[in-house]
XYZ file of C-alpha atoms in Angstrom:
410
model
C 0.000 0.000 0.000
C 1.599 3.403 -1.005
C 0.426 6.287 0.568
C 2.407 9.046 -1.440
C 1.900 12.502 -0.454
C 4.069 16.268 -1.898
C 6.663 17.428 0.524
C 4.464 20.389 1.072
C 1.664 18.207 2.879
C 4.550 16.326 5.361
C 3.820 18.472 8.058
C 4.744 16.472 10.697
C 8.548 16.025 10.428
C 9.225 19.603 10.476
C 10.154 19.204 14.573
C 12.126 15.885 14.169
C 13.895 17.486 11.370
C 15.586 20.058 13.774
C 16.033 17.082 15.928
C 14.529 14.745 18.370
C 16.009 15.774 21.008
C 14.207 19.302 20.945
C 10.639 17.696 20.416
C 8.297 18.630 22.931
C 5.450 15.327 23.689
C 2.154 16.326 25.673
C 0.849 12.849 26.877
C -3.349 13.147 26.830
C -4.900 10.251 28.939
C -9.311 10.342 28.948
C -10.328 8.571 31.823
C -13.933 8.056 33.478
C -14.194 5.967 36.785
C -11.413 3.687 36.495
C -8.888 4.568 39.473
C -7.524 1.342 39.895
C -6.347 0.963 36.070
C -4.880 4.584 36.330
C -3.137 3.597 39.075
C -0.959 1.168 36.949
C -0.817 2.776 33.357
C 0.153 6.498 34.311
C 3.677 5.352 36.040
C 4.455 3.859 32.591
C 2.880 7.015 30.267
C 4.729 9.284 32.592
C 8.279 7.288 33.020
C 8.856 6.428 29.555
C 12.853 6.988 28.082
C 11.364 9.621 25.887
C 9.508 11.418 28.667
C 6.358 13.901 27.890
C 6.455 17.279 28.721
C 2.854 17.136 29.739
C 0.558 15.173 31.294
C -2.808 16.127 30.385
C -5.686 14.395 32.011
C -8.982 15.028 31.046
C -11.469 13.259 33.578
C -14.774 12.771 32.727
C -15.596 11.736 36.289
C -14.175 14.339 38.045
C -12.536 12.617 40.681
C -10.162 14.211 42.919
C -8.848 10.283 43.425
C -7.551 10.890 39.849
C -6.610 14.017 40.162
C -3.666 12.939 43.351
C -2.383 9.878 41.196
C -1.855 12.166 38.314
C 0.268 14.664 40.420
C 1.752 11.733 42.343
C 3.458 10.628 38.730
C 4.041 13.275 37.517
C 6.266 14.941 40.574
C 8.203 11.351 40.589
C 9.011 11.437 36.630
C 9.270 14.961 36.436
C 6.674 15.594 34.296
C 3.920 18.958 34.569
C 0.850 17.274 35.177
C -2.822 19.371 33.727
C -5.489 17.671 35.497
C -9.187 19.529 33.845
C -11.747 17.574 35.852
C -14.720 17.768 33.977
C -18.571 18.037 35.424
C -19.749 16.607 32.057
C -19.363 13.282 30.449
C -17.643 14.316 27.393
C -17.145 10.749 26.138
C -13.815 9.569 24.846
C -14.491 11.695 21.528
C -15.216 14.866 23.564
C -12.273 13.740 26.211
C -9.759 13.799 23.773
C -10.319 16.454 21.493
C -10.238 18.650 24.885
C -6.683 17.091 25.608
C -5.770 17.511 22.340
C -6.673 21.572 22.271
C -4.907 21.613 25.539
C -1.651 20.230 24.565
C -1.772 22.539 21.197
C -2.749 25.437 24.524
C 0.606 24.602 26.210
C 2.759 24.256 23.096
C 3.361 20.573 22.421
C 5.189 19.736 18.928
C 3.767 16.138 19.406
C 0.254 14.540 21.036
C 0.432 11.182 22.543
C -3.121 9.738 23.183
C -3.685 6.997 25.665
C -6.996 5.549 27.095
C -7.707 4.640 30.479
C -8.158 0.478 30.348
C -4.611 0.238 28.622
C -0.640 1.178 28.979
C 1.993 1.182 27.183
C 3.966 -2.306 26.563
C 7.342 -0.629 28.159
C 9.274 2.545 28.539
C 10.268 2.890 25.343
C 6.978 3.094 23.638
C 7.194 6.644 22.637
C 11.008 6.692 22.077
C 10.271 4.085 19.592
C 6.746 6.036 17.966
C 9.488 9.338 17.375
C 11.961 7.495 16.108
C 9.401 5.497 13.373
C 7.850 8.778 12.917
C 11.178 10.143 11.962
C 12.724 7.278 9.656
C 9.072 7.699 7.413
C 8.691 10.783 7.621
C 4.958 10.230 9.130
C 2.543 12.812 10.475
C 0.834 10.300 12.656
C 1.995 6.386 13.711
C 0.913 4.385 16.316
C 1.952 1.068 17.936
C 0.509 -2.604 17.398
C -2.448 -2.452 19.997
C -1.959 -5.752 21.889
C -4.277 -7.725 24.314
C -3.150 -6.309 27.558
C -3.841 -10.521 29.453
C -2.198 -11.819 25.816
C 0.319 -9.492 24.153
C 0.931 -11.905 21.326
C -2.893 -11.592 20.307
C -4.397 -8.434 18.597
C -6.466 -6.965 20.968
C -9.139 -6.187 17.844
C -8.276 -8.703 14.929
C -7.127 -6.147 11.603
C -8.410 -7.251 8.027
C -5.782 -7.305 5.506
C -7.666 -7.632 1.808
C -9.956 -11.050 2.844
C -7.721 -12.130 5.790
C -8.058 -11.211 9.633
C -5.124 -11.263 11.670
C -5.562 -11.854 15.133
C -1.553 -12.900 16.048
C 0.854 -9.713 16.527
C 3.374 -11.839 14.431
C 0.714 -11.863 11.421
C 1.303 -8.322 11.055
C 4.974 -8.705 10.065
C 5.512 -8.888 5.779
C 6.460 -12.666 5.112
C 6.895 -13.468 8.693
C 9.816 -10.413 9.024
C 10.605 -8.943 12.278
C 11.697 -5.666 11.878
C 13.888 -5.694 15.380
C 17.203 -7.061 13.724
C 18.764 -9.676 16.090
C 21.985 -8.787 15.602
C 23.815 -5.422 13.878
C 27.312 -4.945 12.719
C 28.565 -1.411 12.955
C 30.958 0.345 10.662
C 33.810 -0.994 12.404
C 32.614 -4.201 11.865
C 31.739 -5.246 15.544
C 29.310 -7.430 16.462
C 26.180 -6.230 18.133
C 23.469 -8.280 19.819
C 20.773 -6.151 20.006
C 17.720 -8.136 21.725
C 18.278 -7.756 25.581
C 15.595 -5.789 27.525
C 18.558 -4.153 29.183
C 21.095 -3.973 26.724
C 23.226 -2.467 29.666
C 22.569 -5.134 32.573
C 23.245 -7.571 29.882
C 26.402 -6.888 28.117
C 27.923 -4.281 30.212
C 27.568 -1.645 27.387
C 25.261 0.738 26.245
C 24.405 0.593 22.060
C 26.267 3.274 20.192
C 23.226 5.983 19.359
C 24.157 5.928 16.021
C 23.698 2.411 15.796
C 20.435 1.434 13.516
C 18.780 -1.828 14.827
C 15.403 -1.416 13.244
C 14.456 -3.218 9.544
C 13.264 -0.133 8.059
C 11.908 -1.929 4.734
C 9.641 -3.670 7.447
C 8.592 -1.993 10.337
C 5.329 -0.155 8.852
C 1.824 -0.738 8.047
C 1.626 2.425 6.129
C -2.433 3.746 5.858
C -3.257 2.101 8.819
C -3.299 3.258 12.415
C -4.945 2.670 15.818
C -5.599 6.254 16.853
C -7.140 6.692 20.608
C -4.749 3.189 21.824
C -1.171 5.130 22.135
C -0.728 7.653 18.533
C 1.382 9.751 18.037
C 0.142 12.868 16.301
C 2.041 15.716 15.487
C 0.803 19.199 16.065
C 0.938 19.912 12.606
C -1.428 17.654 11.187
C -4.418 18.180 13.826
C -4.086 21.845 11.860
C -5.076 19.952 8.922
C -7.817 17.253 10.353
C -8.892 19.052 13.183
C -10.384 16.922 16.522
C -12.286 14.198 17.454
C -15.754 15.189 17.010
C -17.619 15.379 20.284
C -21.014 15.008 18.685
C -19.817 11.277 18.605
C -19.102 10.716 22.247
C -18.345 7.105 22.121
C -17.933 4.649 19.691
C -17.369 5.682 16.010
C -15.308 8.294 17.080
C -11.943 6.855 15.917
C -13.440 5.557 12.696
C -14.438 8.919 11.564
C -11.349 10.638 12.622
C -9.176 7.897 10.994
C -11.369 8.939 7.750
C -10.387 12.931 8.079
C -6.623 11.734 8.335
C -6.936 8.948 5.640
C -8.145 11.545 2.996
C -6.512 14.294 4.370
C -3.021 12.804 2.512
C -1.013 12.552 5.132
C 1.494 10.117 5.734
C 0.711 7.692 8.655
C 1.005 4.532 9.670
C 1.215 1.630 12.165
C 4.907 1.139 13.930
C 5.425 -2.795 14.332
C 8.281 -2.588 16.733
C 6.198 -1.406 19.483
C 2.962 -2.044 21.361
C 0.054 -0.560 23.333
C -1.708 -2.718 25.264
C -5.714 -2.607 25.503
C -8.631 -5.336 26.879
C -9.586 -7.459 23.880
C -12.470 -6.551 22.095
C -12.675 -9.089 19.866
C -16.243 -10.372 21.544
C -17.827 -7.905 19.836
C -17.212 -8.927 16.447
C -18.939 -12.258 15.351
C -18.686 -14.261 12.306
C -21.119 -14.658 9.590
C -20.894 -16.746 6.115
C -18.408 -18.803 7.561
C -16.113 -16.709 9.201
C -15.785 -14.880 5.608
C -17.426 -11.294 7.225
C -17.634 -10.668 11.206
C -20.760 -8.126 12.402
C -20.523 -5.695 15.821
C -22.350 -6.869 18.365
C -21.687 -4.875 22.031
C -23.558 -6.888 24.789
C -25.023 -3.834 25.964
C -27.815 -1.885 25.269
C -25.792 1.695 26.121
C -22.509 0.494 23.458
C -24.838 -0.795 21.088
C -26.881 2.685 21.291
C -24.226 4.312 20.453
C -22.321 2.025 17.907
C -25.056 1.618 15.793
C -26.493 5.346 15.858
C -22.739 6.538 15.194
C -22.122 3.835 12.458
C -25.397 5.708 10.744
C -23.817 8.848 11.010
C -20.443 7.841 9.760
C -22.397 5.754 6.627
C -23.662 9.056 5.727
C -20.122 10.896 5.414
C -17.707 10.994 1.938
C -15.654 7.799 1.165
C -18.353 5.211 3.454
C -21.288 5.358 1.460
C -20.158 2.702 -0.948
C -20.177 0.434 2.258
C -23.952 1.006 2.606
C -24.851 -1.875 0.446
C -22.280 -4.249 2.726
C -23.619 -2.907 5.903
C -26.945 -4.272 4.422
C -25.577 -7.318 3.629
C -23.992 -8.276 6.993
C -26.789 -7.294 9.956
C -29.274 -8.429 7.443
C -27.397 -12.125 7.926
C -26.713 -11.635 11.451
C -29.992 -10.611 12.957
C -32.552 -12.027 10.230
C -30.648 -15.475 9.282
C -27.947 -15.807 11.822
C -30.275 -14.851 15.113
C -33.640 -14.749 13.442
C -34.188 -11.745 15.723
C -35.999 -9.204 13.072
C -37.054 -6.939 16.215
C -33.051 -6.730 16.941
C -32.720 -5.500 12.925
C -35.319 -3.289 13.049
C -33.675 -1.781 16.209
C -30.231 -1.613 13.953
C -31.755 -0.183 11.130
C -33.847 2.515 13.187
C -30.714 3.828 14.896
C -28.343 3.478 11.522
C -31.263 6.107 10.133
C -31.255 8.369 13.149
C -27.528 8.726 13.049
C -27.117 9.342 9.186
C -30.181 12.490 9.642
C -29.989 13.585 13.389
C -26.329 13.274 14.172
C -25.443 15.211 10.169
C -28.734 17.816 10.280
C -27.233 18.704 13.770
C -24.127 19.982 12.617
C -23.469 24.007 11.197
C -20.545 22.631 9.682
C -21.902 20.556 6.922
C -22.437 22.470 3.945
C -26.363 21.994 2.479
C -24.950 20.300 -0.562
C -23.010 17.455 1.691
C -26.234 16.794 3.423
C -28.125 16.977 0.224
C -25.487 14.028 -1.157
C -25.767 12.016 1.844
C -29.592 12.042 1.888
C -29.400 11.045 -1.586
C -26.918 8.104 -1.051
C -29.682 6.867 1.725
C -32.425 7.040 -0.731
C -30.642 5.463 -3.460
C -30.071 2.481 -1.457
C -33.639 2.753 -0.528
C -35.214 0.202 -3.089
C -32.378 -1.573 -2.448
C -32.562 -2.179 1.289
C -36.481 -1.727 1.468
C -37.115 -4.398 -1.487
C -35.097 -6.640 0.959
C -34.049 -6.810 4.291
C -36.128 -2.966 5.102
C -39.851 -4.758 3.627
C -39.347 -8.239 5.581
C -39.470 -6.018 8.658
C -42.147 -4.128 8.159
C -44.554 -6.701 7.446
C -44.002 -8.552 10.557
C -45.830 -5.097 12.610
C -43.031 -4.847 15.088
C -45.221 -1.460 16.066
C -43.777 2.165 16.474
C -41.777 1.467 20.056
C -38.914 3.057 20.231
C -35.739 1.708 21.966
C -33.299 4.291 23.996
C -31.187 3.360 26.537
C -30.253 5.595 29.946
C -28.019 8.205 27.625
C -26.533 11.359 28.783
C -28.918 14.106 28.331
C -26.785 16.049 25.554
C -27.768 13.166 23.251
């Protein structure tokens, strides 16, 4: 996969350029009631080799319990700690784009993004994102995102073309790992270059100038985990903006990986690194065979919101094609998987509120983008109705709606 852009649109490696050293990181974690997992991950955000700058916590619970442990690792690591302690529920999408506008406040030349249920693998998790960052000459990269009780498993399985990959290792081209066992310098001497502790180990530090890293394989260019450990620079959220907070959770990253996919920037995933997350593979479950998988969240409150969102971002340039193949896959699932045609008339109901409620809501869409997306719904409206839309109907489910407990903003 290429993903060629003009020197004039690499805006992040301006900073790198004039050397790592002088890049400034502002670490954003988004947290809501989860004290206990903070109390593991922020050591690590805060006391990597590459240290932020700035913490910047954004808390959507407002707990002064958060607020101590932030300070508490930040005065040990050195690092200025922003605690904004919010009365609202901003949602991760609302969360971050707050951090985000914060670090830009304070100055940062690089955003790190972290949730609250994760951590990085080790210390040098952001060393390594600069250092990708700067051999590609990316805007944006983040790490492999890793089953925090599994690292070797994805913690959400990736499609590549037909194939999912659920194994860390899948993601290396022809079985490659980019970490090079074993370097030989320009002297000629021998390096072994996988210890932990290269130090504790050999008794000798690596020269700096001393590349270890397979450069020809140690990117999935196009393809990035954004909220689970990115890297963005400040330079590109200039060009694609913030998460939008309409979206609160769930969709959120899918529609601001879209701004940066056809923004042209150059991004990508690193594959020498990880971030480790829960799994959430549960959610997605086969159909035909294993061939497709459908989202399923087991609650009412994710599904709410992943299936109202996923409406929304069906609506927006470059996913409208996918209409017909959103069709195609709850249709299976709930009608011939489930038989459950109340829980597709639920999906369908919420995938039209978010493509008109969330999209008529906004000032920034222009009347001829909501014109287009109205039209792509009612172009695929003979298409779905004839089918999967008709079946429904005739079975007189009734007019009931279905809304979960929600924040009131929504």
């Amino acid at each position: 996969m290429e993903n060629e852009v003009s020197n004039s649109d690499n805006l992040g490696v301006q900073a790198h350029q004039a050397g790592a050293t002088s890049v400034e990181t502002a670490a954003i974690v988004v947290t809501h009631n989860r004290v206990e997992d903070l109390r593991h991950s922020l050591p690590i955000v805060t006391g990597q080799t590459q240290r932020p700058k700035w913490l910047v916590i954004v808390d959507n619970g407002d707990d002064p319990r958060v607020k101590e442990l932030a300070e508490g690792a930040g005065a040990e690591a050195g690092v200025e700690v922003h605690y904004i302690g919010s009365k609202t529920n901003l949602g991760g999408a609302g969360g971050f784009a707050l951090g985000m506008l914060t670090a830009l406040t304070l100055g940062a030349d690089w955003i790190w993004c972290a949730d609250d249920d994760g951590r990085p693998e080790d210390a040098h998790v952001l060393e390594e994102l600069h250092h990708c960052a700067r051999r590609h000459q990316l805007d944006a990269v983040s790490p492999i995102v890793c089953d925090i009780k599994t690292p070797t498993r994805l913690a959400f399985p990736l499609r590549r073309g037909l194939v999912w990959r659920r194994m860390r290792e899948e993601l290396f081209e022809d079985g490659v790992n980019p970490k090079l066992p074993l370097v030989r310098d320009d002297a000629g001497e021998l390096w072994f270059t996988n210890f932990g502790d290269q130090e504790a180990a050999t008794g000798h530090d690596l020269p700096e100038d001393l590349e270890t890293i397979d450069a020809s394989h140690d990117l999935l260019p196009g393809i990035a985990s954004l909220f689970n450990g990115a890297l963005f620079s400040a330079k590109s959220l200039e060009k694609i903006g913030v998460p939008d907070y309409r979206l609160f959770i769930r969709g959120d990253e899918v529609e601001f990986h879209r701004r940066l996919a056809r923004s042209g920037l150059r991004f990508g995933t690193c594959l020498t690194t990880a971030y480790l997350h829960p799994s959430g593979s549960g959610e997605f479950l086969p159909i035909l065979g294993g061939k497709m998988h459908t989202q399923y969240p087991a609650d009412d409150f994710k599904r709410y919101f992943t299936y109202r969102n996923r409406g929304y971002l069906m609506s927006q340039p470059g996913m409208r094609k996918l209409l017909p193949q959103e069709f195609l896959r709850f249709g299976w699932f709930f009608l011939v998987q489930r038989k459950d045609v109340r829980g597709f008339y639920r999906w369908f109901k919420l995938l039209r509120q978010g493509a008109r409620r969330i999209s008529s809501a906004s000032t920034r869409v222009s009347r001829s983008r909501s014109q287009a997306g109205s039209e792509g719904w009612a172009g695929f409206g003979w298409f779905g109705g004839v089918g999967w839309v008709w079946l429904v109907r005739r079975v007189r489910l009734g007019s009931a709606g279905w809304t979960p407990s929600i924040p009131s903003t929504f």
